[in-house]
Amino acid sequence: VWNLWWIGAHPDAQGQGAGAALLAHAERAAAQAGARIMIIETSDQPPTARARAFYRKSGYAECGPIADFYGEGDAKLVFHRRIDRPAAPP
């Protein structure tokens, strides 16, 4: 199991495939190293809404929140996806 800690694209490059390319590269590297599952975590706050939508669009399922993880009222959301087999169609 690999935990992807951070990826990001400059705001001017968002929506142009940079994040998808970074994520695909990380998934390939992890799978080639024998990983079965990729874990991604982020905040449940409004500034990370676009990231959460991106992870869902990329085939990641939300495992659930950990309340107050980053601070009072700021939950950690954990996403996961199998990377050792083809992704299911959206």
The first five atom37 places (N, CA, C, CB, O) and aatype in JSON, in Angstrom:
{
  "aatype": [19, 17, 2, 10, 17, 17, 9, 7, 0, 8, 14, 3, 0, 5, 7, 5, 7, 0, 7, 0, 0, 10, 10, 0, 8, 0, 6, 1, 0, 0, 0, 5, 0, 7, 0, 1, 9, 12, 9, 9, 6, 16, 15, 3, 5, 14, 14, 16, 0, 1, 0, 1, 0, 13, 18, 1, 11, 15, 7, 18, 0, 6, 4, 7, 14, 9, 0, 3, 13, 18, 7, 6, 7, 3, 0, 11, 10, 19, 13, 8, 1, 1, 9, 3, 1, 14, 0, 0, 14, 14],
  "atom_mask": [
    [1, 1, 1, 1, 1],
    [1, 1, 1, 1, 1],
    [1, 1, 1, 1, 1],
    [1, 1, 1, 1, 1],
    [1, 1, 1, 1, 1],
    [1, 1, 1, 1, 1],
    [1, 1, 1, 1, 1],
    [1, 1, 1, 0, 1],
    [1, 1, 1, 1, 1],
    [1, 1, 1, 1, 1],
    [1, 1, 1, 1, 1],
    [1, 1, 1, 1, 1],
    [1, 1, 1, 1, 1],
    [1, 1, 1, 1, 1],
    [1, 1, 1, 0, 1],
    [1, 1, 1, 1, 1],
    [1, 1, 1, 0, 1],
    [1, 1, 1, 1, 1],
    [1, 1, 1, 0, 1],
    [1, 1, 1, 1, 1],
    [1, 1, 1, 1, 1],
    [1, 1, 1, 1, 1],
    [1, 1, 1, 1, 1],
    [1, 1, 1, 1, 1],
    [1, 1, 1, 1, 1],
    [1, 1, 1, 1, 1],
    [1, 1, 1, 1, 1],
    [1, 1, 1, 1, 1],
    [1, 1, 1, 1, 1],
    [1, 1, 1, 1, 1],
    [1, 1, 1, 1, 1],
    [1, 1, 1, 1, 1],
    [1, 1, 1, 1, 1],
    [1, 1, 1, 0, 1],
    [1, 1, 1, 1, 1],
    [1, 1, 1, 1, 1],
    [1, 1, 1, 1, 1],
    [1, 1, 1, 1, 1],
    [1, 1, 1, 1, 1],
    [1, 1, 1, 1, 1],
    [1, 1, 1, 1, 1],
    [1, 1, 1, 1, 1],
    [1, 1, 1, 1, 1],
    [1, 1, 1, 1, 1],
    [1, 1, 1, 1, 1],
    [1, 1, 1, 1, 1],
    [1, 1, 1, 1, 1],
    [1, 1, 1, 1, 1],
    [1, 1, 1, 1, 1],
    [1, 1, 1, 1, 1],
    [1, 1, 1, 1, 1],
    [1, 1, 1, 1, 1],
    [1, 1, 1, 1, 1],
    [1, 1, 1, 1, 1],
    [1, 1, 1, 1, 1],
    [1, 1, 1, 1, 1],
    [1, 1, 1, 1, 1],
    [1, 1, 1, 1, 1],
    [1, 1, 1, 0, 1],
    [1, 1, 1, 1, 1],
    [1, 1, 1, 1, 1],
    [1, 1, 1, 1, 1],
    [1, 1, 1, 1, 1],
    [1, 1, 1, 0, 1],
    [1, 1, 1, 1, 1],
    [1, 1, 1, 1, 1],
    [1, 1, 1, 1, 1],
    [1, 1, 1, 1, 1],
    [1, 1, 1, 1, 1],
    [1, 1, 1, 1, 1],
    [1, 1, 1, 0, 1],
    [1, 1, 1, 1, 1],
    [1, 1, 1, 0, 1],
    [1, 1, 1, 1, 1],
    [1, 1, 1, 1, 1],
    [1, 1, 1, 1, 1],
    [1, 1, 1, 1, 1],
    [1, 1, 1, 1, 1],
    [1, 1, 1, 1, 1],
    [1, 1, 1, 1, 1],
    [1, 1, 1, 1, 1],
    [1, 1, 1, 1, 1],
    [1, 1, 1, 1, 1],
    [1, 1, 1, 1, 1],
    [1, 1, 1, 1, 1],
    [1, 1, 1, 1, 1],
    [1, 1, 1, 1, 1],
    [1, 1, 1, 1, 1],
    [1, 1, 1, 1, 1],
    [1, 1, 1, 1, 1]
  ],
  "atom_positions": [
    [[0.85, -1.18, 0.0], [0.0, 0.0, 0.0], [0.89, 1.23, 0.0], [-0.97, 0.0, 1.22], [1.83, 1.34, 0.79]],
    [[0.58, 2.15, -0.89], [1.31, 3.42, -0.95], [0.37, 4.55, -0.54], [1.87, 3.67, -2.38], [-0.82, 4.52, -0.83]],
    [[0.93, 5.54, 0.13], [0.18, 6.71, 0.54], [0.73, 7.9, -0.24], [0.28, 6.95, 2.09], [1.86, 8.32, -0.03]],
    [[-0.09, 8.44, -1.13], [0.3, 9.62, -1.9], [0.06, 10.84, -1.03], [-0.48, 9.72, -3.25], [-1.08, 11.15, -0.7]],
    [[1.13, 11.51, -0.66], [1.01, 12.58, 0.3], [0.63, 13.89, -0.37], [2.29, 12.74, 1.06], [-0.32, 14.54, 0.06]],
    [[1.34, 14.3, -1.42], [1.05, 15.57, -2.07], [1.27, 15.47, -3.57], [1.91, 16.69, -1.47], [2.27, 14.9, -4.02]],
    [[0.36, 16.0, -4.33], [0.6, 16.38, -5.72], [-0.13, 17.71, -5.88], [0.09, 15.27, -6.76], [-1.04, 18.03, -5.12]],
    [[0.27, 18.45, -6.85], [-0.41, 19.72, -7.07], [-0.02, 20.31, -8.4], [0.0, 0.0, 0.0], [1.06, 20.05, -8.94]],
    [[-0.91, 21.11, -8.92], [-0.66, 21.83, -10.16], [-0.88, 23.32, -9.88], [-1.59, 21.33, -11.32], [-1.77, 23.69, -9.12]],
    [[-0.07, 24.13, -10.48], [-0.22, 25.58, -10.36], [-1.65, 25.95, -10.77], [0.83, 26.34, -11.24], [-2.19, 25.36, -11.71]],
    [[-2.27, 26.89, -10.08], [-3.65, 27.25, -10.43], [-3.87, 27.56, -11.91], [-4.07, 28.45, -9.62], [-4.93, 27.26, -12.45]],
    [[-2.87, 28.15, -12.57], [-3.02, 28.44, -14.0], [-3.03, 27.18, -14.85], [-1.89, 29.35, -14.46], [-3.49, 27.21, -16.0]],
    [[-2.53, 26.07, -14.31], [-2.47, 24.81, -15.07], [-3.58, 23.85, -14.69], [-1.13, 24.14, -14.85], [-3.72, 22.8, -15.32]],
    [[-4.37, 24.17, -13.69], [-5.43, 23.26, -13.25], [-6.48, 23.1, -14.35], [-6.08, 23.77, -11.95], [-6.81, 24.05, -15.07]],
    [[-6.99, 21.89, -14.44], [-8.0, 21.59, -15.46], [-7.42, 21.3, -16.83], [0.0, 0.0, 0.0], [-8.17, 21.18, -17.8]],
    [[-6.1, 21.2, -16.93], [-5.46, 20.96, -18.22], [-4.75, 19.61, -18.29], [-4.47, 22.07, -18.52], [-4.02, 19.34, -19.24]],
    [[-4.97, 18.77, -17.28], [-4.4, 17.43, -17.3], [-3.12, 17.25, -16.53], [0.0, 0.0, 0.0], [-2.6, 16.13, -16.45]],
    [[-2.58, 18.31, -15.95], [-1.32, 18.18, -15.2], [-1.49, 17.28, -13.98], [-0.81, 19.55, -14.76], [-0.66, 16.41, -13.74]],
    [[-2.56, 17.47, -13.22], [-2.81, 16.64, -12.04], [-3.03, 15.19, -12.42], [0.0, 0.0, 0.0], [-2.53, 14.28, -11.76]],
    [[-3.79, 14.97, -13.49], [-4.05, 13.6, -13.94], [-2.74, 12.92, -14.36], [-5.05, 13.6, -15.12], [-2.55, 11.73, -14.09]],
    [[-1.86, 13.66, -15.01], [-0.57, 13.09, -15.42], [0.28, 12.76, -14.21], [0.18, 14.06, -16.35], [0.91, 11.7, -14.16]],
    [[0.31, 13.66, -13.22], [1.07, 13.39, -12.0], [0.53, 12.17, -11.26], [1.04, 14.61, -11.09], [1.3, 11.32, -10.82]],
    [[-0.79, 12.1, -11.13], [-1.4, 10.97, -10.43], [-1.14, 9.67, -11.17], [-2.9, 11.2, -10.27], [-0.81, 8.66, -10.54]],
    [[-1.29, 9.68, -12.48], [-1.03, 8.46, -13.27], [0.41, 8.0, -13.13], [-1.36, 8.71, -14.75], [0.67, 6.81, -13.01]],
    [[1.34, 8.95, -13.13], [2.75, 8.6, -12.95], [2.98, 7.97, -11.58], [3.65, 9.85, -13.12], [3.67, 6.95, -11.47]],
    [[2.41, 8.56, -10.54], [2.57, 8.01, -9.18], [1.96, 6.61, -9.09], [1.91, 8.93, -8.13], [2.54, 5.72, -8.48]],
    [[0.8, 6.42, -9.69], [0.15, 5.11, -9.66], [0.98, 4.07, -10.4], [-1.26, 5.18, -10.29], [1.14, 2.95, -9.91]],
    [[1.52, 4.42, -11.57], [2.36, 3.48, -12.32], [3.61, 3.1, -11.52], [2.77, 4.08, -13.69], [3.98, 1.93, -11.44]],
    [[4.25, 4.1, -10.93], [5.46, 3.83, -10.15], [5.14, 2.92, -8.96], [6.1, 5.14, -9.65], [5.88, 1.99, -8.67]],
    [[4.04, 3.2, -8.3], [3.65, 2.38, -7.15], [3.32, 0.96, -7.59], [2.45, 3.0, -6.43], [3.76, 0.0, -6.96]],
    [[2.55, 0.82, -8.66], [2.17, -0.51, -9.14], [3.4, -1.3, -9.58], [1.17, -0.39, -10.31], [3.5, -2.49, -9.31]],
    [[4.34, -0.64, -10.26], [5.56, -1.31, -10.68], [6.4, -1.76, -9.49], [6.39, -0.4, -11.58], [7.17, -2.72, -9.59]],
    [[6.25, -1.07, -8.37], [6.97, -1.44, -7.15], [6.22, -2.5, -6.34], [7.21, -0.2, -6.28], [6.68, -2.92, -5.28]],
    [[5.05, -2.92, -6.86], [4.3, -3.99, -6.2], [3.14, -3.53, -5.33], [0.0, 0.0, 0.0], [2.54, -4.34, -4.62]],
    [[2.82, -2.25, -5.37], [1.71, -1.75, -4.55], [0.38, -2.25, -5.1], [1.72, -0.22, -4.49], [0.21, -2.4, -6.31]],
    [[-0.54, -2.51, -4.2], [-1.9, -2.91, -4.57], [-2.88, -1.76, -4.47], [-2.36, -4.06, -3.69], [-3.82, -1.67, -5.26]],
    [[-2.65, -0.88, -3.5], [-3.62, 0.16, -3.17], [-2.89, 1.49, -3.03], [-4.39, -0.18, -1.86], [-1.79, 1.55, -2.48]],
    [[-3.52, 2.55, -3.53], [-3.02, 3.91, -3.31], [-4.0, 4.59, -2.36], [-2.88, 4.71, -4.67], [-5.21, 4.55, -2.55]],
    [[-3.44, 5.22, -1.33], [-4.21, 5.98, -0.35], [-3.9, 7.46, -0.57], [-3.87, 5.54, 1.13], [-2.74, 7.84, -0.78]],
    [[-4.93, 8.3, -0.53], [-4.77, 9.75, -0.62], [-5.62, 10.36, 0.47], [-5.18, 10.3, -2.05], [-6.75, 9.93, 0.7]],
    [[-5.08, 11.36, 1.14], [-5.85, 12.02, 2.19], [-5.87, 13.52, 1.95], [-5.27, 11.71, 3.59], [-4.93, 14.08, 1.38]],
    [[-6.95, 14.15, 2.39], [-7.09, 15.6, 2.26], [-8.1, 16.09, 3.29], [-7.52, 16.01, 0.83], [-8.77, 15.3, 3.96]],
    [[-8.2, 17.37, 3.39], [-9.14, 18.01, 4.31], [-10.55, 18.02, 3.74], [-8.69, 19.44, 4.63], [-10.74, 17.91, 2.53]],
    [[-11.52, 18.16, 4.62], [-12.91, 18.27, 4.17], [-13.35, 19.73, 4.0], [-13.83, 17.57, 5.16], [-14.52, 20.0, 3.77]],
    [[-12.42, 20.66, 4.11], [-12.75, 22.08, 4.05], [-12.96, 22.56, 2.61], [-11.65, 22.9, 4.71], [-12.46, 21.94, 1.68]],
    [[-13.69, 23.66, 2.43], [-14.0, 24.16, 1.08], [-12.79, 24.37, 0.17], [-14.72, 25.46, 1.2], [-12.9, 24.09, -1.02]],
    [[-11.63, 24.83, 0.66], [-10.51, 25.02, -0.28], [-10.02, 23.74, -0.96], [-9.36, 25.63, 0.46], [-9.35, 23.82, -1.99]],
    [[-10.35, 22.57, -0.41], [-9.9, 21.32, -1.04], [-11.02, 20.61, -1.8], [-9.33, 20.38, 0.01], [-10.87, 19.45, -2.19]],
    [[-12.13, 21.28, -2.02], [-13.27, 20.67, -2.74], [-12.87, 20.22, -4.14], [-14.44, 21.66, -2.82], [-13.28, 19.15, -4.59]],
    [[-12.09, 21.03, -4.83], [-11.68, 20.67, -6.19], [-10.8, 19.42, -6.18], [-10.92, 21.85, -6.85], [-10.93, 18.57, -7.06]],
    [[-9.92, 19.31, -5.2], [-9.07, 18.12, -5.08], [-9.93, 16.88, -4.82], [-8.03, 18.29, -3.95], [-9.7, 15.83, -5.43]],
    [[-10.9, 17.0, -3.94], [-11.76, 15.84, -3.64], [-12.53, 15.4, -4.89], [-12.76, 16.19, -2.51], [-12.66, 14.2, -5.14]],
    [[-13.02, 16.35, -5.65], [-13.73, 16.02, -6.9], [-12.78, 15.34, -7.88], [-14.33, 17.29, -7.54], [-13.16, 14.39, -8.57]],
    [[-11.55, 15.81, -7.95], [-10.54, 15.22, -8.83], [-10.26, 13.77, -8.44], [-9.23, 16.04, -8.78], [-10.2, 12.9, -9.3]],
    [[-10.09, 13.51, -7.14], [-9.82, 12.14, -6.7], [-11.0, 11.22, -7.04], [-9.54, 12.11, -5.19], [-10.81, 10.1, -7.5]],
    [[-12.21, 11.7, -6.8], [-13.39, 10.88, -7.14], [-13.45, 10.61, -8.63], [-14.69, 11.59, -6.68], [-13.69, 9.47, -9.05]],
    [[-13.22, 11.64, -9.44], [-13.22, 11.48, -10.9], [-12.14, 10.51, -11.34], [-13.03, 12.84, -11.59], [-12.28, 9.83, -12.37]],
    [[-11.06, 10.43, -10.58], [-9.93, 9.55, -10.9], [-10.14, 8.13, -10.4], [-8.66, 10.11, -10.32], [-9.23, 7.31, -10.49]],
    [[-11.32, 7.83, -9.87], [-11.64, 6.46, -9.47], [-11.4, 6.15, -8.01], [0.0, 0.0, 0.0], [-11.46, 4.98, -7.62]],
    [[-11.13, 7.15, -7.21], [-10.88, 6.93, -5.78], [-12.19, 6.98, -5.0], [-9.89, 7.98, -5.24], [-13.05, 7.81, -5.26]],
    [[-12.31, 6.07, -4.06], [-13.48, 6.01, -3.18], [-13.11, 6.59, -1.82], [-14.01, 4.55, -3.04], [-12.0, 6.38, -1.32]],
    [[-14.05, 7.31, -1.24], [-13.81, 7.88, 0.08], [-14.04, 6.82, 1.14], [-14.73, 9.1, 0.32], [-15.07, 6.13, 1.13]],
    [[-13.09, 6.68, 2.06], [-13.2, 5.71, 3.15], [-13.96, 6.28, 4.33], [-11.82, 5.25, 3.59], [-14.54, 5.54, 5.13]],
    [[-13.97, 7.59, 4.45], [-14.66, 8.21, 5.56], [-13.82, 9.26, 6.24], [0.0, 0.0, 0.0], [-12.61, 9.34, 6.02]],
    [[-14.46, 10.07, 7.06], [-13.74, 11.16, 7.72], [-13.13, 10.75, 9.06], [-14.67, 12.32, 7.94], [-13.58, 9.81, 9.71]],
    [[-12.1, 11.46, 9.43], [-11.56, 11.42, 10.78], [-11.77, 12.82, 11.33], [-10.01, 10.97, 10.81], [-11.03, 13.75, 10.98]],
    [[-12.76, 12.97, 12.17], [-13.16, 14.29, 12.65], [-12.03, 15.0, 13.37], [-14.36, 14.16, 13.58], [-11.24, 14.38, 14.09]],
    [[-11.96, 16.3, 13.17], [-11.03, 17.19, 13.88], [-9.56, 16.8, 13.73], [-11.38, 17.21, 15.34], [-8.74, 17.15, 14.58]],
    [[-9.22, 16.1, 12.68], [-7.84, 15.63, 12.49], [-6.85, 16.78, 12.34], [-7.76, 14.72, 11.28], [-5.84, 16.83, 13.05]],
    [[-7.15, 17.7, 11.43], [-6.24, 18.81, 11.16], [-6.44, 19.96, 12.13], [-6.41, 19.3, 9.74], [-5.58, 20.84, 12.26]],
    [[-7.56, 19.97, 12.81], [-7.9, 21.01, 13.77], [-9.38, 20.9, 14.08], [0.0, 0.0, 0.0], [-10.09, 20.13, 13.43]],
    [[-9.85, 21.63, 15.04], [-11.28, 21.59, 15.39], [-12.11, 21.92, 14.15], [-11.59, 22.59, 16.54], [-11.92, 22.97, 13.53]],
    [[-13.02, 21.03, 13.8], [-13.9, 21.25, 12.66], [-13.28, 20.99, 11.3], [0.0, 0.0, 0.0], [-13.9, 21.27, 10.28]],
    [[-12.08, 20.46, 11.26], [-11.37, 20.2, 10.0], [-11.02, 18.71, 9.93], [-10.08, 21.08, 9.88], [-9.99, 18.27, 10.44]],
    [[-11.91, 17.95, 9.29], [-11.74, 16.5, 9.22], [-10.77, 16.1, 8.11], [-13.1, 15.82, 8.99], [-10.63, 16.79, 7.09]],
    [[-10.12, 14.99, 8.34], [-9.29, 14.35, 7.31], [-10.2, 13.37, 6.56], [-8.03, 13.61, 7.94], [-10.9, 12.57, 7.18]],
    [[-10.17, 13.43, 5.23], [-10.89, 12.47, 4.4], [-9.86, 11.58, 3.73], [-11.8, 13.19, 3.34], [-8.86, 12.06, 3.18]],
    [[-10.1, 10.29, 3.77], [-9.18, 9.32, 3.19], [-9.84, 8.69, 1.96], [-8.77, 8.23, 4.23], [-10.99, 8.25, 2.01]],
    [[-9.09, 8.67, 0.87], [-9.56, 8.05, -0.37], [-8.64, 6.88, -0.69], [-9.58, 9.09, -1.56], [-7.47, 6.87, -0.3]],
    [[-9.17, 5.89, -1.41], [-8.34, 4.75, -1.8], [-8.79, 4.22, -3.15], [-8.4, 3.64, -0.73], [-9.92, 4.41, -3.57]],
    [[-7.86, 3.53, -3.81], [-8.15, 2.86, -5.09], [-7.16, 1.74, -5.28], [-8.09, 3.86, -6.28], [-5.98, 1.87, -4.97]],
    [[-7.66, 0.61, -5.8], [-6.77, -0.48, -6.2], [-6.01, -0.02, -7.43], [-7.56, -1.82, -6.48], [-6.6, 0.5, -8.37]],
    [[-4.72, -0.22, -7.43], [-3.91, 0.16, -8.6], [-3.26, -1.04, -9.26], [-2.84, 1.16, -8.19], [-2.5, -0.89, -10.22]],
    [[-3.54, -2.22, -8.73], [-2.94, -3.43, -9.28], [-3.86, -4.13, -10.3], [-2.59, -4.39, -8.16], [-3.57, -5.23, -10.76]],
    [[-4.94, -3.48, -10.62], [-5.86, -4.03, -11.64], [-6.48, -2.85, -12.39], [-6.98, -4.94, -10.98], [-6.47, -1.72, -11.9]],
    [[-7.01, -3.11, -13.57], [-7.59, -2.01, -14.35], [-8.72, -1.31, -13.59], [-8.11, -2.53, -15.69], [-9.49, -1.94, -12.86]],
    [[-8.8, -0.01, -13.77], [-9.86, 0.77, -13.13], [-11.22, 0.43, -13.74], [-9.58, 2.29, -13.28], [-11.32, 0.16, -14.94]],
    [[-12.23, 0.43, -12.91], [-13.6, 0.21, -13.4], [-14.04, 1.45, -14.17], [-14.58, -0.09, -12.22], [-13.64, 2.56, -13.84]],
    [[-14.86, 1.26, -15.19], [-15.34, 2.42, -15.94], [-16.19, 3.33, -15.03], [-16.17, 1.97, -17.18], [-16.87, 2.84, -14.13]],
    [[-16.14, 4.65, -15.27], [-16.9, 5.58, -14.44], [-18.4, 5.42, -14.59], [-16.53, 6.99, -14.77], [-19.17, 6.14, -13.95]]
  ]
}
